[in-house]
C-alpha cells in the first residue's frame, strides 16, 4: 500500500525562483532563507519519496479570474511551466503520475469533494519554486508529481476547515492506493503577507509563529478562523495558510517535527519552513 512519509511547508514566492536562476544564494538578502533548506533535502535524500503531491495556488498561468476552480488536480503525464513575467526561466517539465492521480480523484469525488480534473495543466511558480527548493540542481524524473491547486485568489475562497477536511480525504485516498509508493505532501505559500492596497507590506510575526506551532500539534485550533479573519490577521495573501492546512490534514494526527525555520522578510512575505515526519 502507498505510504505518506511526511509533509513540508514552504514559501513559493516568484522572487525565490529568480534568485535560484541567478544562483543568488549567499547574498545578505537571501542567505538566511536558502540556508534553511539543507536539512529538508537531506531528509528527502534519505526517505526517497516516489511522488510529491504539491498543494499550491495558481497565479494566473493556468487559471484566471474568469474561470477559477475551487479545487483542481492534475492527471497528466507531465506538467510544464511557462513565462510568467517574473524573470524566471522556463525549466524542464515535471513528470506526473496519472494512475495515482486518477485514484485520488475518484476517492475524493466519493468523499463529495467536487474537483476540476486537468489532463493538461500548466504549473506556475506556486508549484515550480517549491520543487526547485526541495531538489535544487538535481531534479530527476524519478520524483513524480501531482499538483493540487486551491483557489486563494478569487473570493469566495474555501475555508480553513474545508481545506483541512479535504486534506483528510486526500490522505485516505493515498493510503488506500494498492501500490508500494512513498508520497510526500508539500503545502506551499505564506505566511503573512499583503502585496497591494493600504496594507501593502503587512506582516504579523506573532500570528505566523502561533500558526507554525499549532499546525504541528493542534491543527484543529486553526479551523475556527474564517477567510476574513485570515485577511485581517495575515494579510490578503495570508489566506494561503489553507494550503498548509490541507497538507497537515493528509498526515496522521501525531507527527514528528524534524525541522523548522521562520525568515522575515523575504519579498514582503514571511516565509515559514516546516518538515514533519508522518507517524502513520
Short mmCIF file of C-alpha atoms in Angstrom, two decimals:
data_model
loop_
_atom_site.label_atom_id
_atom_site.label_comp_id
_atom_site.label_asym_id
_atom_site.label_seq_id
_atom_site.Cartn_x
_atom_site.Cartn_y
_atom_site.Cartn_z
CA UNK A 1 0.00 0.00 0.00
CA UNK A 2 1.06 3.61 -0.50
CA UNK A 3 2.61 5.42 2.44
CA UNK A 4 2.74 9.12 3.26
CA UNK A 5 6.24 9.66 4.60
CA UNK A 6 5.82 13.26 5.68
CA UNK A 7 4.82 16.81 4.93
CA UNK A 8 6.69 20.02 4.17
CA UNK A 9 5.62 23.65 4.22
CA UNK A 10 7.45 26.30 2.23
CA UNK A 11 7.04 29.71 0.63
CA UNK A 12 6.59 29.83 -3.14
CA UNK A 13 7.13 33.50 -3.97
CA UNK A 14 8.45 34.15 -7.51
CA UNK A 15 11.46 36.12 -6.27
CA UNK A 16 12.84 32.82 -4.94
CA UNK A 17 12.73 31.36 -8.45
CA UNK A 18 14.64 34.36 -9.80
CA UNK A 19 17.25 34.03 -7.04
CA UNK A 20 17.64 30.32 -7.86
CA UNK A 21 18.06 31.12 -11.56
CA UNK A 22 20.73 33.71 -10.74
CA UNK A 23 22.38 31.46 -8.08
CA UNK A 24 21.99 34.27 -5.56
CA UNK A 25 22.31 32.03 -2.51
CA UNK A 26 24.97 33.83 -0.47
CA UNK A 27 23.87 37.47 -0.59
CA UNK A 28 22.83 39.16 2.64
CA UNK A 29 19.23 39.27 1.40
CA UNK A 30 18.89 35.55 0.61
CA UNK A 31 21.44 33.61 2.65
CA UNK A 32 19.33 33.02 5.77
CA UNK A 33 16.44 31.81 3.63
CA UNK A 34 18.39 29.34 1.48
CA UNK A 35 20.44 28.11 4.46
CA UNK A 36 17.18 26.75 5.93
CA UNK A 37 16.72 24.03 3.32
CA UNK A 38 19.67 21.55 3.52
CA UNK A 39 18.11 19.56 6.42
CA UNK A 40 14.95 19.09 4.34
CA UNK A 41 16.94 18.00 1.29
CA UNK A 42 18.96 15.57 3.41
CA UNK A 43 15.73 14.03 4.70
CA UNK A 44 14.35 13.72 1.17
CA UNK A 45 17.59 12.02 0.10
CA UNK A 46 17.16 9.59 2.98
CA UNK A 47 13.49 8.66 2.56
CA UNK A 48 13.47 8.93 -1.26
CA UNK A 49 9.76 9.61 -1.93
CA UNK A 50 8.42 8.37 -5.24
CA UNK A 51 5.76 11.08 -5.56
CA UNK A 52 5.42 14.69 -4.40
CA UNK A 53 1.86 15.98 -4.05
CA UNK A 54 2.23 19.76 -4.28
CA UNK A 55 -0.62 21.86 -2.86
CA UNK A 56 -0.44 25.40 -4.21
CA UNK A 57 -2.50 28.25 -5.69
CA UNK A 58 -2.34 29.25 -9.32
CA UNK A 59 -1.47 32.90 -10.01
CA UNK A 60 -2.96 33.25 -13.49
CA UNK A 61 -0.83 30.90 -15.58
CA UNK A 62 -3.32 28.04 -15.81
CA UNK A 63 -6.45 29.65 -14.34
CA UNK A 64 -7.57 33.29 -14.24
CA UNK A 65 -10.34 35.35 -12.66
CA UNK A 66 -12.80 34.45 -15.42
CA UNK A 67 -12.52 30.73 -14.59
CA UNK A 68 -11.11 29.89 -11.17
CA UNK A 69 -11.96 26.43 -9.80
CA UNK A 70 -12.08 25.98 -6.05
CA UNK A 71 -10.10 22.73 -6.24
CA UNK A 72 -8.22 21.41 -9.28
CA UNK A 73 -5.97 18.39 -9.58
CA UNK A 74 -3.61 17.28 -12.30
CA UNK A 75 -3.98 13.92 -14.05
CA UNK A 76 -1.39 14.48 -16.76
CA UNK A 77 1.71 12.63 -17.90
CA UNK A 78 3.77 15.78 -17.30
CA UNK A 79 3.43 19.38 -16.16
CA UNK A 80 5.09 22.31 -17.91
CA UNK A 81 5.56 25.88 -16.80
CA UNK A 82 5.70 29.00 -18.98
CA UNK A 83 6.85 32.61 -18.86
CA UNK A 84 5.02 34.41 -16.05
CA UNK A 85 6.81 37.73 -16.48
CA UNK A 86 8.85 37.47 -13.26
CA UNK A 87 12.18 36.83 -14.94
CA UNK A 88 12.04 33.14 -14.03
CA UNK A 89 13.33 30.94 -16.86
CA UNK A 90 11.24 28.01 -18.02
CA UNK A 91 12.52 24.68 -16.74
CA UNK A 92 12.08 21.09 -17.94
CA UNK A 93 8.62 19.54 -17.43
CA UNK A 94 7.82 17.65 -14.26
CA UNK A 95 6.69 14.03 -14.67
CA UNK A 96 3.21 13.17 -13.46
CA UNK A 97 1.66 10.00 -12.06
CA UNK A 98 -1.69 9.66 -13.85
CA UNK A 99 -2.56 6.34 -12.23
CA UNK A 100 -2.24 7.69 -8.69
CA UNK A 101 -3.89 10.95 -9.75
CA UNK A 102 -6.99 9.15 -11.00
CA UNK A 103 -7.15 7.05 -7.85
CA UNK A 104 -7.05 10.23 -5.74
CA UNK A 105 -9.64 11.96 -7.95
CA UNK A 106 -12.10 9.08 -7.72
CA UNK A 107 -11.61 8.77 -3.97
CA UNK A 108 -12.09 12.50 -3.36
CA UNK A 109 -15.21 12.54 -5.52
CA UNK A 110 -16.57 9.63 -3.49
CA UNK A 111 -15.91 11.75 -0.40
CA UNK A 112 -18.03 14.51 -2.02
CA UNK A 113 -15.23 16.92 -2.94
CA UNK A 114 -16.02 18.34 -6.38
CA UNK A 115 -12.86 18.74 -8.44
CA UNK A 116 -11.71 20.19 -11.71
CA UNK A 117 -9.68 17.39 -13.31
CA UNK A 118 -6.86 18.59 -15.58
CA UNK A 119 -5.43 16.16 -18.13
CA UNK A 120 -3.32 19.05 -19.39
CA UNK A 121 -2.07 21.59 -16.87
CA UNK A 122 0.50 24.37 -16.76
CA UNK A 123 2.13 24.95 -13.38
CA UNK A 124 3.40 28.32 -12.19
CA UNK A 125 5.86 29.42 -9.51
CA UNK A 126 3.50 28.22 -6.79
CA UNK A 127 4.44 24.69 -7.89
CA UNK A 128 7.87 25.05 -9.52
CA UNK A 129 9.59 27.08 -6.79
CA UNK A 130 8.89 24.52 -4.03
CA UNK A 131 10.09 21.70 -6.29
CA UNK A 132 13.30 23.59 -7.04
CA UNK A 133 13.83 24.30 -3.34
CA UNK A 134 13.46 20.63 -2.45
CA UNK A 135 15.51 19.23 -5.34
CA UNK A 136 17.84 22.07 -6.47
CA UNK A 137 20.28 21.45 -9.27
CA UNK A 138 19.45 17.76 -9.02
CA UNK A 139 15.84 17.46 -10.12
CA UNK A 140 15.29 13.97 -11.51
CA UNK A 141 12.43 12.26 -13.34
CA UNK A 142 12.32 9.66 -10.55
CA UNK A 143 10.26 12.09 -8.45
CA UNK A 144 6.77 12.07 -9.94
CA UNK A 145 4.41 14.92 -9.14
CA UNK A 146 0.71 15.57 -8.62
CA UNK A 147 -0.35 19.24 -8.49
CA UNK A 148 -3.34 20.10 -6.30
CA UNK A 149 -4.46 23.66 -6.94
CA UNK A 150 -6.65 25.57 -4.46
CA UNK A 151 -8.28 28.93 -5.11
CA UNK A 152 -6.94 31.58 -2.74
CA UNK A 153 -7.35 34.45 -5.21
CA UNK A 154 -10.96 34.87 -6.30
CA UNK A 155 -13.45 35.12 -3.44
CA UNK A 156 -15.25 33.14 -2.13
CA UNK A 157 -12.22 31.14 -1.02
CA UNK A 158 -12.59 27.72 0.67
CA UNK A 159 -12.38 27.93 4.45
CA UNK A 160 -9.58 26.53 6.62
CA UNK A 161 -11.91 23.74 7.77
CA UNK A 162 -12.92 22.82 4.22
CA UNK A 163 -9.27 22.60 3.14
CA UNK A 164 -8.27 20.62 6.23
CA UNK A 165 -11.16 18.21 5.61
CA UNK A 166 -10.06 17.80 2.01
CA UNK A 167 -6.56 17.08 3.27
CA UNK A 168 -8.01 14.32 5.43
CA UNK A 169 -9.74 12.86 2.38
CA UNK A 170 -6.53 13.23 0.36
CA UNK A 171 -4.64 11.26 2.99
CA UNK A 172 -7.24 8.48 2.97
CA UNK A 173 -7.07 8.35 -0.82
CA UNK A 174 -3.29 7.99 -0.88
CA UNK A 175 -3.20 5.37 1.88
CA UNK A 176 -5.79 3.26 0.02
CA UNK A 177 -3.65 3.11 -3.14
CA UNK A 178 -2.62 -0.51 -3.64
CA UNK A 179 0.96 0.03 -4.83
CA UNK A 180 4.11 0.41 -2.75
CA UNK A 181 4.57 4.14 -3.28
CA UNK A 182 6.13 6.64 -0.91
CA UNK A 183 4.46 10.06 -1.02
CA UNK A 184 5.50 13.41 0.43
CA UNK A 185 2.91 16.20 0.74
CA UNK A 186 4.13 19.77 0.17
CA UNK A 187 1.94 22.64 1.36
CA UNK A 188 3.09 25.92 -0.16
CA UNK A 189 2.56 29.66 0.26
CA UNK A 190 2.54 32.24 3.01
CA UNK A 191 2.90 33.06 5.71
CA UNK A 192 1.55 36.56 6.40
CA UNK A 193 1.82 38.97 3.51
CA UNK A 194 -0.15 41.56 1.59
CA UNK A 195 1.03 42.81 -1.77
CA UNK A 196 -1.48 45.57 -2.54
CA UNK A 197 -3.55 48.39 -1.08
CA UNK A 198 -3.05 50.47 2.04
CA UNK A 199 -1.67 47.49 3.99
CA UNK A 200 0.90 46.50 1.36
CA UNK A 201 3.89 45.04 3.18
CA UNK A 202 1.79 43.93 6.18
CA UNK A 203 3.35 41.13 8.26
CA UNK A 204 2.26 39.54 11.54
CA UNK A 205 5.08 37.56 13.14
CA UNK A 206 3.13 36.71 16.30
CA UNK A 207 0.27 35.17 14.31
CA UNK A 208 2.68 33.36 11.98
CA UNK A 209 4.60 31.76 14.83
CA UNK A 210 1.37 30.69 16.50
CA UNK A 211 0.22 29.05 13.25
CA UNK A 212 3.55 27.25 12.82
CA UNK A 213 3.23 25.80 16.32
CA UNK A 214 -0.44 24.86 16.08
CA UNK A 215 -0.17 23.24 12.68
CA UNK A 216 2.23 20.70 14.19
CA UNK A 217 0.45 19.69 17.38
CA UNK A 218 -3.05 21.17 17.28
CA UNK A 219 -4.11 21.99 13.70
CA UNK A 220 -7.80 21.88 14.54
CA UNK A 221 -7.29 25.02 16.66
CA UNK A 222 -6.86 26.92 13.38
CA UNK A 223 -10.10 25.70 11.80
CA UNK A 224 -12.34 28.25 13.50
CA UNK A 225 -10.72 31.12 11.60
CA UNK A 226 -12.76 32.46 8.71
CA UNK A 227 -11.26 33.79 5.49
CA UNK A 228 -11.98 37.40 6.62
CA UNK A 229 -10.16 36.55 9.88
CA UNK A 230 -7.11 35.40 7.94
CA UNK A 231 -7.14 38.51 5.74
CA UNK A 232 -7.27 40.70 8.85
CA UNK A 233 -4.60 38.79 10.78
CA UNK A 234 -2.27 37.68 7.97
CA UNK A 235 -2.97 39.97 5.01
CA UNK A 236 -4.89 39.36 1.82
CA UNK A 237 -2.37 36.76 0.60
CA UNK A 238 -2.04 35.26 4.08
CA UNK A 239 -5.10 33.16 3.30
CA UNK A 240 -2.58 30.75 1.74
CA UNK A 241 -2.49 29.22 5.22
CA UNK A 242 -5.31 26.97 3.94
CA UNK A 243 -2.72 25.25 1.71
CA UNK A 244 -0.69 24.33 4.77
CA UNK A 245 -3.82 23.03 6.49
CA UNK A 246 -4.65 20.78 3.55
CA UNK A 247 -1.15 19.30 3.77
CA UNK A 248 -1.49 18.81 7.53
CA UNK A 249 -4.88 17.16 7.15
CA UNK A 250 -3.33 14.50 4.91
CA UNK A 251 -0.88 13.45 7.64
CA UNK A 252 -1.54 11.39 10.74
CA UNK A 253 -2.87 13.01 13.91
CA UNK A 254 0.58 12.82 15.52
CA UNK A 255 3.65 13.93 13.60
CA UNK A 256 7.30 14.40 14.46
CA UNK A 257 8.69 17.91 13.89
CA UNK A 258 12.13 17.40 12.33
CA UNK A 259 13.00 20.95 11.24
CA UNK A 260 11.58 24.46 11.28
CA UNK A 261 12.64 27.95 10.25
CA UNK A 262 10.95 31.33 10.04
CA UNK A 263 12.50 34.01 7.83
CA UNK A 264 11.22 37.58 7.71
CA UNK A 265 11.01 39.48 5.47
CA UNK A 266 11.55 37.89 2.08
CA UNK A 267 9.99 39.93 -0.73
CA UNK A 268 7.43 41.36 1.74
CA UNK A 269 6.47 37.81 2.73
CA UNK A 270 7.03 35.96 5.99
CA UNK A 271 8.48 32.61 4.92
CA UNK A 272 7.87 29.57 7.10
CA UNK A 273 9.51 26.17 6.65
CA UNK A 274 8.40 23.01 8.45
CA UNK A 275 9.45 19.38 7.98
CA UNK A 276 7.01 16.93 9.53
CA UNK A 277 7.64 13.19 9.69
CA UNK A 278 4.44 11.20 9.43
CA UNK A 279 3.87 8.71 12.24
CA UNK A 280 1.28 6.55 10.47
#
